[in-house]
PDB file of C-alpha atoms and ligand atoms in Angstrom:
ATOM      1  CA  UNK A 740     -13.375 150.987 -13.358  1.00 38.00           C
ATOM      2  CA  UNK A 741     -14.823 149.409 -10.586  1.00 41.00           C
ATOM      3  CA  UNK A 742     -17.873 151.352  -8.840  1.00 46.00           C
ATOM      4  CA  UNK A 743     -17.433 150.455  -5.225  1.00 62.00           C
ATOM      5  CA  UNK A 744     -14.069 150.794  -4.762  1.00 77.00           C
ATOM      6  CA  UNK A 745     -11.944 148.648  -2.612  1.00 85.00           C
ATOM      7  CA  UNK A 746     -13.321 146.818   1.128  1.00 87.00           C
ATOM      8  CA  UNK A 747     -12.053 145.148   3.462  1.00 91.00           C
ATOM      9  CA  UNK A 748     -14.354 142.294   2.288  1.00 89.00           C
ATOM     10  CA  UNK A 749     -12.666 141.977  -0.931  1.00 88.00           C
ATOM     11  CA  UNK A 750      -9.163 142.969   0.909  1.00 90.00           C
ATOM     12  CA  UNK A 751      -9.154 139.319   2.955  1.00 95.00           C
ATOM     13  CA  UNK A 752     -11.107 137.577  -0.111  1.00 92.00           C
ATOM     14  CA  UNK A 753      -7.979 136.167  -0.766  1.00 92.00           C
ATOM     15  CA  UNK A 754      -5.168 135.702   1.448  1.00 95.00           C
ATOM     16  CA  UNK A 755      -2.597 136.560  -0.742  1.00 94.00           C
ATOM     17  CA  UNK A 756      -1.739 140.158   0.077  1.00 94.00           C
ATOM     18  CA  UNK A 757      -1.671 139.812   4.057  1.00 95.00           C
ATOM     19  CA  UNK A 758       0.943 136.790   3.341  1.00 96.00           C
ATOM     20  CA  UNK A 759       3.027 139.177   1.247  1.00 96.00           C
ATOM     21  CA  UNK A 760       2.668 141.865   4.093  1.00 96.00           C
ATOM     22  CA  UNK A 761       3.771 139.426   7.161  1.00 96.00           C
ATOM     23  CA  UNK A 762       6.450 137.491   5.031  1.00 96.00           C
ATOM     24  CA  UNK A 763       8.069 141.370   4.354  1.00 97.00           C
ATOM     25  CA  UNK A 764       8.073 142.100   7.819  1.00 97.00           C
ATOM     26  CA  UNK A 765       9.703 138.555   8.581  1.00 95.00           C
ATOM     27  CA  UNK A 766      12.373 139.484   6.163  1.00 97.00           C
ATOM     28  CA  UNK A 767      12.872 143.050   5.799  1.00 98.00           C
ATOM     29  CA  UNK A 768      12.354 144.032   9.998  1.00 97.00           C
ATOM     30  CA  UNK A 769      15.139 145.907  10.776  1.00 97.00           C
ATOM     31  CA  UNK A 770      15.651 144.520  14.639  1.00 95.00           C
ATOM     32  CA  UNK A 771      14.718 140.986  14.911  1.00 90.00           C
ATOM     33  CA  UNK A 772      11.514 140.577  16.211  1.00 86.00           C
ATOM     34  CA  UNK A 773       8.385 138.360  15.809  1.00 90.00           C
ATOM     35  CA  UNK A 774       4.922 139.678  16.604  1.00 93.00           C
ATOM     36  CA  UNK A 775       3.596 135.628  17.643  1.00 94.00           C
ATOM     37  CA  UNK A 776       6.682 135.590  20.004  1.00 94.00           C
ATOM     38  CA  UNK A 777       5.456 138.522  21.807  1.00 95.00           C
ATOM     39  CA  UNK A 778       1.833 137.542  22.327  1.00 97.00           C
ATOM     40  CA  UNK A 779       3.011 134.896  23.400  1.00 97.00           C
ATOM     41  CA  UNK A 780       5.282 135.932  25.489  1.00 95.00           C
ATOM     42  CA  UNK A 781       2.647 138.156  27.028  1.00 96.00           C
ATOM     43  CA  UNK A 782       0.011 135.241  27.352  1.00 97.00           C
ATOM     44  CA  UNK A 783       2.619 132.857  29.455  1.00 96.00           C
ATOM     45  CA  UNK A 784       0.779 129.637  28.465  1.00 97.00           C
ATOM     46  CA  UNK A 785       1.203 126.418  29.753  1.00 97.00           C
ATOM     47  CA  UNK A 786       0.138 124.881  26.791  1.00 97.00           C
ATOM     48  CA  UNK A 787      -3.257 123.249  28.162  1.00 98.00           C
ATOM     49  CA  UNK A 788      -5.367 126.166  27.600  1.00 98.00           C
ATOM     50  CA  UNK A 789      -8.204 126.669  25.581  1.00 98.00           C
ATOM     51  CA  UNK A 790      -7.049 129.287  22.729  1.00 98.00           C
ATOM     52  CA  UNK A 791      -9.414 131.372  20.194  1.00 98.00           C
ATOM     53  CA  UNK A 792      -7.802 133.644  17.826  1.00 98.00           C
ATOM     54  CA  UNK A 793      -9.877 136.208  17.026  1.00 98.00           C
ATOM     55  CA  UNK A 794      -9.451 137.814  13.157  1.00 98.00           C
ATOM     56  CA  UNK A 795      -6.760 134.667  12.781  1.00 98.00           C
ATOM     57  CA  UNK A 796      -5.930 135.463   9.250  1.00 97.00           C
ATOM     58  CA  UNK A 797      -3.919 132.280   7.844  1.00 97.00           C
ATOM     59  CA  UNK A 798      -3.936 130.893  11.206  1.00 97.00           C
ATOM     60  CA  UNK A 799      -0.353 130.998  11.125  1.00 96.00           C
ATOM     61  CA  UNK A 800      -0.161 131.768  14.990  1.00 97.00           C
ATOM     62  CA  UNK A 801      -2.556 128.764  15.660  1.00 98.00           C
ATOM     63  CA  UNK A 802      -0.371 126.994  13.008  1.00 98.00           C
ATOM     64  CA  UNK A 803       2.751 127.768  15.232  1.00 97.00           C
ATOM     65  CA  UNK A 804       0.822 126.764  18.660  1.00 98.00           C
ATOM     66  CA  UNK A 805       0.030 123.470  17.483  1.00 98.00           C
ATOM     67  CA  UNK A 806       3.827 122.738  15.904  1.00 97.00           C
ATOM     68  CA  UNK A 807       4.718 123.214  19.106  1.00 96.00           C
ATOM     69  CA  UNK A 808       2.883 121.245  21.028  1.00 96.00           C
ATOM     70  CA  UNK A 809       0.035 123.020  22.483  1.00 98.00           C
ATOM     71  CA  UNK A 810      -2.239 120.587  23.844  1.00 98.00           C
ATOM     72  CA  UNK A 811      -5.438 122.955  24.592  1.00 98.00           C
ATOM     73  CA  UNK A 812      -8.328 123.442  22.071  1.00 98.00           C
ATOM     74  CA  UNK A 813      -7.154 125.659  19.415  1.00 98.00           C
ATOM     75  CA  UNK A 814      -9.407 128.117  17.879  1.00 98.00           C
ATOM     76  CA  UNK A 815      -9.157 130.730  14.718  1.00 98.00           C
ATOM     77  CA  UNK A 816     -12.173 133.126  14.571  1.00 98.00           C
ATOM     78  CA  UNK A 817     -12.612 135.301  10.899  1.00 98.00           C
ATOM     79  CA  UNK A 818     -15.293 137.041   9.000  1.00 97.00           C
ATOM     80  CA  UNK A 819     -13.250 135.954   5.671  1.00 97.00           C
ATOM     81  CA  UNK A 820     -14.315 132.348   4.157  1.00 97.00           C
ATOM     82  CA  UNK A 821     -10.933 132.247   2.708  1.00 97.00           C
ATOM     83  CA  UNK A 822      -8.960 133.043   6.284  1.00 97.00           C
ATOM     84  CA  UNK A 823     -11.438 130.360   7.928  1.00 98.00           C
ATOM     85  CA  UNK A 824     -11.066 127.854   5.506  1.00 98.00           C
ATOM     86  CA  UNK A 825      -7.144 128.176   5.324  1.00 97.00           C
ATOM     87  CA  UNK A 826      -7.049 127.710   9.242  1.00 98.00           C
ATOM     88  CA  UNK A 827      -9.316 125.265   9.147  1.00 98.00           C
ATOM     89  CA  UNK A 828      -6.714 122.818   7.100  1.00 98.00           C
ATOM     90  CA  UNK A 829      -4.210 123.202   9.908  1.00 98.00           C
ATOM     91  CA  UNK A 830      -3.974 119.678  11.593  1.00 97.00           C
ATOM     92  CA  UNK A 831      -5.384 120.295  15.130  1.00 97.00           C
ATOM     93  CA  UNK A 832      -6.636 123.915  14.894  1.00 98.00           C
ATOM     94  CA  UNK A 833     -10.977 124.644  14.099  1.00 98.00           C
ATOM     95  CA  UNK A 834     -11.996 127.638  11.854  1.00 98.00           C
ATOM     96  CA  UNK A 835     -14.701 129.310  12.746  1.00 98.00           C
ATOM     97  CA  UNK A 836     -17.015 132.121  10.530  1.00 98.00           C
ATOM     98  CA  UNK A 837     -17.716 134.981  12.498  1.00 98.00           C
ATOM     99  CA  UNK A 838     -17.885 138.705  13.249  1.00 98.00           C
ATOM    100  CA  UNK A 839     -15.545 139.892  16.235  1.00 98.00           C
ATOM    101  CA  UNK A 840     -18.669 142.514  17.661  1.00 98.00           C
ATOM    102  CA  UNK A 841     -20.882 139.045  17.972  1.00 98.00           C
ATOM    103  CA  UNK A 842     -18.623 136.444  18.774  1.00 98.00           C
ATOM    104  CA  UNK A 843     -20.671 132.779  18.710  1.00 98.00           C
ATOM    105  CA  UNK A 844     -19.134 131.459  21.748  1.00 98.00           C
ATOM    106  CA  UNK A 845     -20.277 130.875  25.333  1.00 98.00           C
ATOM    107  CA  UNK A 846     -19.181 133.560  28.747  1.00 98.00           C
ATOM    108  CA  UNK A 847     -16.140 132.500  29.965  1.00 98.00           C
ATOM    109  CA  UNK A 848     -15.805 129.304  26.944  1.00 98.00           C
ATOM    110  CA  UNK A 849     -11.863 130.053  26.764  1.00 98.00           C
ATOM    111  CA  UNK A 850      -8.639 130.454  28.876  1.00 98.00           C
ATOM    112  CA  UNK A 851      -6.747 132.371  26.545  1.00 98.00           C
ATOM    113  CA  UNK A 852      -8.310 135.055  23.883  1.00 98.00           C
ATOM    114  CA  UNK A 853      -5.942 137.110  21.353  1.00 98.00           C
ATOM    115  CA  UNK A 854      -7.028 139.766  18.683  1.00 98.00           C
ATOM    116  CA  UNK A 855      -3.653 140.435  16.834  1.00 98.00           C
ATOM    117  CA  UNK A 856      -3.530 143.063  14.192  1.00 97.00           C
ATOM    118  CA  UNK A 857      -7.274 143.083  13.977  1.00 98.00           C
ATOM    119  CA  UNK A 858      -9.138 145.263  16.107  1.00 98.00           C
ATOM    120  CA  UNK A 859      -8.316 148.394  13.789  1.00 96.00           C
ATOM    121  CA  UNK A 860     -10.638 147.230  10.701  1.00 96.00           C
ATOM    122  CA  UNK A 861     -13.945 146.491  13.364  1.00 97.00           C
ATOM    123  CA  UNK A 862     -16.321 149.283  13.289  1.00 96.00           C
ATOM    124  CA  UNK A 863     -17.190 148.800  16.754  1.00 97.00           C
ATOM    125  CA  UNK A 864     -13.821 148.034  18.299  1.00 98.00           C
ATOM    126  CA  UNK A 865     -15.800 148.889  22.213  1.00 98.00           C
ATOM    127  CA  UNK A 866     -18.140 146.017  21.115  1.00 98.00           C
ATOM    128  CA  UNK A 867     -15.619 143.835  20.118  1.00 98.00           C
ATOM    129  CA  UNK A 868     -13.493 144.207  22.896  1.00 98.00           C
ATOM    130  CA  UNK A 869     -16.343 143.625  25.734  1.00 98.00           C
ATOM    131  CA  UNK A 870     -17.191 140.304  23.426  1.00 98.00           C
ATOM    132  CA  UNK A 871     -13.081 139.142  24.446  1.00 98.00           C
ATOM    133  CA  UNK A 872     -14.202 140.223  28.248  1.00 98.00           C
ATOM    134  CA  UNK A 873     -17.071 137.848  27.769  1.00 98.00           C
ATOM    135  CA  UNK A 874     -16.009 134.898  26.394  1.00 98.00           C
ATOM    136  CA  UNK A 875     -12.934 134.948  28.921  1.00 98.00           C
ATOM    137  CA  UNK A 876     -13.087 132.921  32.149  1.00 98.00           C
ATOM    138  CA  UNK A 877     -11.964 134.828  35.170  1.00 98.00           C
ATOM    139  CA  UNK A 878      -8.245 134.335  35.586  1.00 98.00           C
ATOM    140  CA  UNK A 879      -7.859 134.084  31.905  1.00 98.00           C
ATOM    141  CA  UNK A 880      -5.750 136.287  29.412  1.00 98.00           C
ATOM    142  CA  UNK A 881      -6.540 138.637  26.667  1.00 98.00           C
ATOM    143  CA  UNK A 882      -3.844 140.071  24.595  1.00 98.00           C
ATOM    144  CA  UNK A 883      -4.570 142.440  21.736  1.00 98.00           C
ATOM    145  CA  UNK A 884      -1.880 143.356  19.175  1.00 98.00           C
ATOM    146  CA  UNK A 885      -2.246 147.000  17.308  1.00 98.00           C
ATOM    147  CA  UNK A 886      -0.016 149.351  14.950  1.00 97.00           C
ATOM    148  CA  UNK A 887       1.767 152.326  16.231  1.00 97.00           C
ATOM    149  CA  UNK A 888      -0.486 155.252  14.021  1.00 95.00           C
ATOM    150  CA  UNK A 889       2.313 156.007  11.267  1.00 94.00           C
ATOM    151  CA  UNK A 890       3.271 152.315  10.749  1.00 96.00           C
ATOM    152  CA  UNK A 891       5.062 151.836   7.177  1.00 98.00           C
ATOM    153  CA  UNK A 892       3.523 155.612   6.016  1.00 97.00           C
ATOM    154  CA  UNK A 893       6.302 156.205   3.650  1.00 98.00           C
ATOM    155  CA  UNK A 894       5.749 153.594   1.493  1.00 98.00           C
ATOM    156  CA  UNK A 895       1.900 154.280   2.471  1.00 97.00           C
ATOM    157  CA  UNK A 896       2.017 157.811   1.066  1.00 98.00           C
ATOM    158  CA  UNK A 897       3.941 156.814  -2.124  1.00 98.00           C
ATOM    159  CA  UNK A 898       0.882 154.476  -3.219  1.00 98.00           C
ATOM    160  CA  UNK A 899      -2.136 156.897  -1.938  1.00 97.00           C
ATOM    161  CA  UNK A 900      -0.097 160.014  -3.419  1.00 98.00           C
ATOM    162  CA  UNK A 901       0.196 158.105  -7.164  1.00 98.00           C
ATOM    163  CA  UNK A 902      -3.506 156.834  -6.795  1.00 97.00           C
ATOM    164  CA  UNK A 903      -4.407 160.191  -6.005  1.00 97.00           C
ATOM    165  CA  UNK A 904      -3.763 161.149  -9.334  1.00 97.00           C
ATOM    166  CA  UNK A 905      -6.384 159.245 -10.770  1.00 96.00           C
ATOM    167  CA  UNK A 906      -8.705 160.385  -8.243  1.00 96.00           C
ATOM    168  CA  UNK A 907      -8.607 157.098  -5.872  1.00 96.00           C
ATOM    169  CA  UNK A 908      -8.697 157.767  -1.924  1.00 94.00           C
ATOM    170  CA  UNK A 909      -8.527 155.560   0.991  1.00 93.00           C
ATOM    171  CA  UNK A 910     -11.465 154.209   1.878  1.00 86.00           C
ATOM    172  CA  UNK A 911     -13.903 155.049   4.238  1.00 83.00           C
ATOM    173  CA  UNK A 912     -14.602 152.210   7.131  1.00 84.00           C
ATOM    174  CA  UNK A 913     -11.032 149.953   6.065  1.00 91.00           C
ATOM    175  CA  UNK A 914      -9.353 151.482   9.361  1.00 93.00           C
ATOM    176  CA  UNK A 915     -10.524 152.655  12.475  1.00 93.00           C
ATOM    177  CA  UNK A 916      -8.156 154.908  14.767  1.00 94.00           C
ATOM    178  CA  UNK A 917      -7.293 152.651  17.113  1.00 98.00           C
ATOM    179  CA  UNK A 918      -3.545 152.395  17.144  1.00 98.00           C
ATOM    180  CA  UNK A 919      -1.068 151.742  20.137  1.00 98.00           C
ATOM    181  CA  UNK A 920      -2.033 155.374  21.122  1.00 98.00           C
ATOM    182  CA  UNK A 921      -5.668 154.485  21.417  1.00 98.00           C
ATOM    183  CA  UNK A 922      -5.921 151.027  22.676  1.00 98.00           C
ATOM    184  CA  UNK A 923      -4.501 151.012  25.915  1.00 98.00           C
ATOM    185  CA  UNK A 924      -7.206 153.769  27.597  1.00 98.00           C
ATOM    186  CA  UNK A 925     -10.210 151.531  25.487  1.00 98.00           C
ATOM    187  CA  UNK A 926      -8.851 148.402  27.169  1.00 98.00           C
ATOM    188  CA  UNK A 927      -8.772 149.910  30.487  1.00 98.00           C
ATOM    189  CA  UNK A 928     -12.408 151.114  30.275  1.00 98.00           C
ATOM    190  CA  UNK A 929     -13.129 147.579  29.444  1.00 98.00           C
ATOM    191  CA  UNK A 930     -10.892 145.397  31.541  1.00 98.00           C
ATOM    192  CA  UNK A 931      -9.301 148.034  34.293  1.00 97.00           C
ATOM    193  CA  UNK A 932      -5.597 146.485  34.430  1.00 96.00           C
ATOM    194  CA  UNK A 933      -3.470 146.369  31.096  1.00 98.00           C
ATOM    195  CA  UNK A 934       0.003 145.705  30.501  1.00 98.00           C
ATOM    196  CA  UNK A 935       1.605 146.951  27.511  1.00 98.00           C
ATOM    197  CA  UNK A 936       4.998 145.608  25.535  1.00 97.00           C
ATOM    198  CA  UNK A 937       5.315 147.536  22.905  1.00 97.00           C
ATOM    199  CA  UNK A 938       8.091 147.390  19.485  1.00 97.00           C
ATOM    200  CA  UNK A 939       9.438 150.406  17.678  1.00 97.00           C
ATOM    201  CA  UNK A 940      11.030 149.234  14.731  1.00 98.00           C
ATOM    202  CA  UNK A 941      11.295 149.510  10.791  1.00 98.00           C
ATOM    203  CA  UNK A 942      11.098 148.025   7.754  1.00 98.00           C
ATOM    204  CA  UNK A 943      14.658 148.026   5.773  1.00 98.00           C
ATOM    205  CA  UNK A 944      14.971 147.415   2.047  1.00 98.00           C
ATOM    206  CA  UNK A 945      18.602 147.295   0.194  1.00 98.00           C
ATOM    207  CA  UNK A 946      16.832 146.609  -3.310  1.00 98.00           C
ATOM    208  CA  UNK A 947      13.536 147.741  -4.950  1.00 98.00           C
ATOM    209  CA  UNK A 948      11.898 144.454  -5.485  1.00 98.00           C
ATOM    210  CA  UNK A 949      10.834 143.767  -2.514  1.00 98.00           C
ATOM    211  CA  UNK A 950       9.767 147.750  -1.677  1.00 98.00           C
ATOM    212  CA  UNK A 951       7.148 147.310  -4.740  1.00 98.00           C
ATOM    213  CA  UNK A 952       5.701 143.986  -3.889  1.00 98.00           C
ATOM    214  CA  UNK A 953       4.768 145.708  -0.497  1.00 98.00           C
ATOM    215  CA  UNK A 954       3.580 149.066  -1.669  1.00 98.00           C
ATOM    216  CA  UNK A 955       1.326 146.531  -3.842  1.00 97.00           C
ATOM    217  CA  UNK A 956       0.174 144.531  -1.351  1.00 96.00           C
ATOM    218  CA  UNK A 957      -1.158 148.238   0.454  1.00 96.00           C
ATOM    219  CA  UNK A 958      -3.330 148.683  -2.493  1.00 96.00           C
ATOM    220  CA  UNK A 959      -6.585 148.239  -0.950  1.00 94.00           C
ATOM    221  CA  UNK A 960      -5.757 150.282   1.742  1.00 94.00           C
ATOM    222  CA  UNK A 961      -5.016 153.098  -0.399  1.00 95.00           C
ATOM    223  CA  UNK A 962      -8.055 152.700  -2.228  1.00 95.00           C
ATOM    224  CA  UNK A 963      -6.748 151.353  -4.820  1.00 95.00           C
ATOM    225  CA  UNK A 964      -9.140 148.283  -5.834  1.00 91.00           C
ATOM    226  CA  UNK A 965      -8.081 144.691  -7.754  1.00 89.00           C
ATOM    227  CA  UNK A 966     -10.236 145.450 -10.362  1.00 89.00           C
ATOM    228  CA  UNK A 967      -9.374 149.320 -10.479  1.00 93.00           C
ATOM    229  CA  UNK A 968      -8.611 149.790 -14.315  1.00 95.00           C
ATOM    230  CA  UNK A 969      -6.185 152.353 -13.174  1.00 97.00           C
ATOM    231  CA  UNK A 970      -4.192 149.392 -10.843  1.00 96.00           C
ATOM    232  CA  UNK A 971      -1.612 148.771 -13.739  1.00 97.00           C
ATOM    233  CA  UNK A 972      -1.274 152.395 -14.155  1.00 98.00           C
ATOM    234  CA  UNK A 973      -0.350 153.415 -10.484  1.00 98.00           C
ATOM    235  CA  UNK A 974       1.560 150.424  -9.885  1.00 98.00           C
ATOM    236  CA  UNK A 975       3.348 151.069 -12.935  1.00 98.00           C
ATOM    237  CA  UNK A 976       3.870 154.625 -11.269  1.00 98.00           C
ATOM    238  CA  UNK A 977       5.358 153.043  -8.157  1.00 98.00           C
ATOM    239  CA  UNK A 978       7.743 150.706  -9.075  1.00 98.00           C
ATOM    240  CA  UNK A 979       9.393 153.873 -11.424  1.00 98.00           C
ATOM    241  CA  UNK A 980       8.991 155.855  -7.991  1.00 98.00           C
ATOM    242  CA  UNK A 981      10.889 153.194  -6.153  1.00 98.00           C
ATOM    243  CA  UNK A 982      13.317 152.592  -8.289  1.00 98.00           C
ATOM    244  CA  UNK A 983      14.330 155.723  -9.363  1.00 98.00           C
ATOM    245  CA  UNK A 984      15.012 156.320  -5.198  1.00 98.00           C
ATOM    246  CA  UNK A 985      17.033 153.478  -5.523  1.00 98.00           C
ATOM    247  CA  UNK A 986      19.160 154.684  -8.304  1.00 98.00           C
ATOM    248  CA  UNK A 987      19.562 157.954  -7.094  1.00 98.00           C
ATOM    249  CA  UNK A 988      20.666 156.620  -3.456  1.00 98.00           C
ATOM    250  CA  UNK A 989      23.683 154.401  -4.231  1.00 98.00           C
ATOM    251  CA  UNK A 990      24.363 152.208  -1.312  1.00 97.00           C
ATOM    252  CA  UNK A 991      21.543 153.547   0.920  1.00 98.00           C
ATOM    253  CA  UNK A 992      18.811 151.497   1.942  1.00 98.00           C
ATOM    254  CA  UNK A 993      14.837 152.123   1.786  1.00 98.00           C
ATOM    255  CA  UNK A 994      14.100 152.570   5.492  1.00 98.00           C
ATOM    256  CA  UNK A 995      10.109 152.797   6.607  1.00 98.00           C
ATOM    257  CA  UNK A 996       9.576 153.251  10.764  1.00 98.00           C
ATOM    258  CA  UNK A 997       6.433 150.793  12.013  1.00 98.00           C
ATOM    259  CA  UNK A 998       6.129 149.293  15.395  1.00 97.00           C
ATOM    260  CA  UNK A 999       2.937 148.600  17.773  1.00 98.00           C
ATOM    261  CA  UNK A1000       1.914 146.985  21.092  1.00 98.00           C
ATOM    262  CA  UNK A1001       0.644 144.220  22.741  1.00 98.00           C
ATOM    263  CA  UNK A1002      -1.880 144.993  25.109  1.00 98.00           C
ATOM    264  CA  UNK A1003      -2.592 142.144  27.552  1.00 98.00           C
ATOM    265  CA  UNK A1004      -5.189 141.822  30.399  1.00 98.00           C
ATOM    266  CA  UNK A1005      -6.483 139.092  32.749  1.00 98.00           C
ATOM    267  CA  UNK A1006      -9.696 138.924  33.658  1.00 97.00           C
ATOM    268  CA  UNK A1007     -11.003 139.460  37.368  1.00 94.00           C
TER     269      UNK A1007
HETATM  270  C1  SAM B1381      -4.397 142.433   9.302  1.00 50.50           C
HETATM  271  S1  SAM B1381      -5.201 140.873   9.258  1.00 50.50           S
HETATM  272  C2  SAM B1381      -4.412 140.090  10.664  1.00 50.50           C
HETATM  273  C3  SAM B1381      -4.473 138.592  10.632  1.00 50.50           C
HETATM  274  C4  SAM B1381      -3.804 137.900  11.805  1.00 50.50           C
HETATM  275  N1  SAM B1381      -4.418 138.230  13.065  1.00 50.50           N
HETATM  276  C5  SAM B1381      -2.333 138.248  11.864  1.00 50.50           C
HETATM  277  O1  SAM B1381      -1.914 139.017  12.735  1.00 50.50           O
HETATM  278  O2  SAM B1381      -1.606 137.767  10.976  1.00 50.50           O
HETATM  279  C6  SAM B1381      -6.836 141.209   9.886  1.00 50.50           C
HETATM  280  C7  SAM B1381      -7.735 139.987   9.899  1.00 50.50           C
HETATM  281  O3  SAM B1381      -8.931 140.338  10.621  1.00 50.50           O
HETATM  282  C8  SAM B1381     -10.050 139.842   9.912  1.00 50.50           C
HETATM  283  N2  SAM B1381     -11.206 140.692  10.291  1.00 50.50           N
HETATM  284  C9  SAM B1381     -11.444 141.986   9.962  1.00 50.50           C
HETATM  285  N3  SAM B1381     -12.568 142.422  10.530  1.00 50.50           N
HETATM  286  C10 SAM B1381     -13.071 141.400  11.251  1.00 50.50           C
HETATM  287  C11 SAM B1381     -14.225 141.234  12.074  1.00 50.50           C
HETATM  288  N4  SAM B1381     -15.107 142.242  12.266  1.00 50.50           N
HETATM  289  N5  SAM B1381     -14.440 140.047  12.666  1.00 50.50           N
HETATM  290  C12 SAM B1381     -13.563 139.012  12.469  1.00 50.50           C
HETATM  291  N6  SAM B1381     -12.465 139.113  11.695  1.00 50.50           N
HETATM  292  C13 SAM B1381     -12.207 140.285  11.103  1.00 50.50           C
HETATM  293  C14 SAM B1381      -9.641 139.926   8.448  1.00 50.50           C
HETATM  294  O4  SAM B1381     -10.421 139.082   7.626  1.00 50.50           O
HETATM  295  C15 SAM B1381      -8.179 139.526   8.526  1.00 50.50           C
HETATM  296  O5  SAM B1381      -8.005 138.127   8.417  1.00 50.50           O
END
């Protein structure tokens, strides 16, 4: 079994689960709604600006910018080799290695600044967001996307109640608490004025295949590491779980609440 249990380092070593995670909520969302759409509706870019993506991920967003003509200096920030060097290959777009509490950039270096589904894994999220302040000019936007508290629990609970039984926990330091509850009085401290948009919706499954792959791809989360000898075990334990719902709901669907925010600011 492995001794250290599961981290948000080996989490983003590989950027496999958080595709699995965003392509289920591109599929399975049960309103329409796109989470790059609304920062960017929130940012109102021209398209000249200088961008930086802070905890970019795949650099899908920056991906989607430069597809569509953005014309500014695009930038994806990550503390994950494998997020920075996947962003990296996207024509037009630099990756950049780096921690969001000390951001390598200069005061004021960028028009634009976004920190999308990111700020709840930083152990300092005060620190991080006074390093957006910074490297904001005046007149430019920050927008910072964050999960309502009880996003996706049911299918949550499910894994961290079966890895329970083998003693497995979430871990400690994966996930702050700030959530779309939080946020908005943390970015006032830091940048007085916010504006807030925020999405209630839920994730809607009519067949259990797709249900597992997610509850998988929450492993980490739920403590549950990669090399966990009890992995096959509890995931073994799940699919049954999810299934057998399935079986025993004819017709009804696998339904999972989960919305958040986007918290947007421009700097005075
Ligand atoms: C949930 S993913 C979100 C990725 C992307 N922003 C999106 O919305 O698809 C969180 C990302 O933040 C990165 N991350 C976590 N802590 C970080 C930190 N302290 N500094 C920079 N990046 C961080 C992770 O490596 C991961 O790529």
């Amino acid at each position: 079994m492995s001794t250290t249990g599961p981290s948000l380092r080996s989490e983003y070593a590989s950027i496999t689960p958080l595709q699995v995670r965003i392509d289920t909520h591109a599929r399975h969302s049960e309103h329409p709604d796109d989470p790059v759409t609304a920062v960017l509706a929130a940012l109102e870019l021209t398209g000249s600006e200088a961008l930086v993506d802070i905890g970019c991920g795949d650099g899908r967003f920056l991906a989607h910018l430069a597809e569509h003509g953005h014309r500014g200096r695009l930038v994806g920030l990550d503390n994950s080799t494998a997020m920075v060097a996947a962003t990296d290959a996207i024509p037009g777009v630099e990756g950049v290695l780096g921690d969001a509490e000390v951001l390598p950039f200069a005061d004021g270096e960028f028009d634009a600044v976004t920190a999308r589904h990111m700020l709840y894994h930083v152990p300092d999220p005060h620190q991080a967001l006074r390093e957006l302040r910074r490297i904001t000019r005046v007149g430019g936007r920050v927008a910072v996307s964050v999960n309502h508290r009880a996003t996706c629990a049911r299918t949550r609970q499910l894994v961290i109640d079966r890895a329970a039984e083998y003693g497995l926990a979430p871990g400690a330091g994966m996930v702050n608490d700030v959530n779309s509850t939080t946020l908005p009085p943390m970015m006032s401290v830091v940048f007085g004025d916010v504006r807030i948009h925020q999405c209630d919706n839920a994730l809607v499954f009519d067949t259990p295949e797709p249900v597992i792959r997610f509850a998988e791809s929450l492993f980490s989360f739920c403590g549950v590491d990669a090399a966990s000898l009890h992995r096959a075990a509890i995931l073994d334990a799940v699919t049954t779980d999810i299934r057998e719902w399935f079986a025993a709901h004819p017709g009804q669907c696998w339904r999972d609440p989960k919305g958040y925010i986007v918290a947007t600011a421009t700097i005075r």
